[in-house]
XYZ file of C-alpha atoms in Angstrom:
92
model
C 10.671 70.494 20.858
C 6.914 70.814 20.711
C 6.604 74.582 21.030
C 7.814 77.105 18.499
C 10.570 79.342 19.752
C 10.503 83.094 19.171
C 13.736 82.840 17.171
C 12.115 80.589 14.564
C 8.964 82.216 13.229
C 8.535 79.551 10.527
C 9.082 76.582 12.861
C 5.401 75.637 12.727
C 5.680 75.238 8.941
C 8.389 72.618 9.189
C 6.419 70.693 11.794
C 3.057 70.713 10.035
C 4.122 70.147 6.421
C 6.142 66.950 6.246
C 7.194 65.182 3.070
C 4.429 62.617 3.531
C 1.784 65.321 4.004
C 3.175 67.199 0.995
C 2.839 64.075 -1.141
C -0.709 63.527 0.114
C -1.607 67.129 -0.729
C -0.256 66.751 -4.253
C -1.871 63.367 -4.892
C -5.192 64.823 -6.123
C -3.267 67.078 -8.491
C -1.455 64.021 -9.874
C -4.749 62.168 -10.379
C -6.115 65.182 -12.274
C -2.961 65.141 -14.426
C -3.481 61.441 -15.148
C -7.083 62.023 -16.181
C -6.203 65.027 -18.358
C -3.358 63.105 -19.998
C -5.702 60.218 -20.793
C -8.327 62.549 -22.244
C -5.997 64.800 -24.242
C -3.363 62.170 -25.183
C -0.668 64.673 -24.278
C 2.239 64.812 -21.850
C 1.532 68.476 -21.085
C -0.536 67.676 -17.925
C 2.415 65.683 -16.570
C 4.764 68.603 -17.215
C 2.390 71.064 -15.568
C 1.975 68.724 -12.599
C 5.744 68.332 -12.288
C 6.262 72.101 -12.230
C 3.425 72.667 -9.751
C 4.736 69.856 -7.576
C 8.389 70.862 -7.619
C 8.084 74.657 -7.443
C 6.973 74.966 -3.781
C 9.529 72.406 -2.677
C 12.316 74.173 -4.571
C 11.273 77.519 -3.121
C 11.374 76.146 0.427
C 14.740 74.476 -0.120
C 16.160 77.649 -1.677
C 14.917 79.794 1.195
C 16.397 77.389 3.740
C 19.736 77.446 1.901
C 19.751 81.253 1.749
C 18.840 81.410 5.457
C 21.745 79.077 6.242
C 24.249 81.087 4.174
C 23.125 84.432 5.629
C 23.201 83.067 9.175
C 26.644 81.577 8.618
C 27.979 84.844 7.163
C 26.470 86.784 10.064
C 28.040 84.469 12.645
C 31.450 84.676 10.953
C 31.150 88.467 10.747
C 30.277 88.726 14.436
C 33.240 86.556 15.405
C 35.608 88.595 13.231
C 34.263 91.832 14.734
C 34.685 90.533 18.289
C 38.197 89.306 17.577
C 39.279 92.611 16.032
C 37.635 94.602 18.817
C 39.313 92.502 21.516
C 42.646 92.681 19.724
C 42.693 96.473 19.657
C 40.892 97.115 22.938
C 42.752 99.204 25.469
C 43.223 97.611 28.875
C 41.513 99.452 31.740
């Protein structure tokens, strides 16, 4: 699929930001952390880099998980509603 569908408004995000591109985007931040760690003799730049690197990825994964759970619950709810409605429907 090369075009985004109307049902997936964030489809372009998944296509443009791949894991490789994400790592390339965070590479300069890692180099800055290396330089700061060498200058300050501290592990704090590594910790800051790790949080800044992991936070966006964790947010995206959390949002995708929540989207999956909500969609699954919605689909189950719709099927239950249809089943109950068909069960108690009066024949014409």
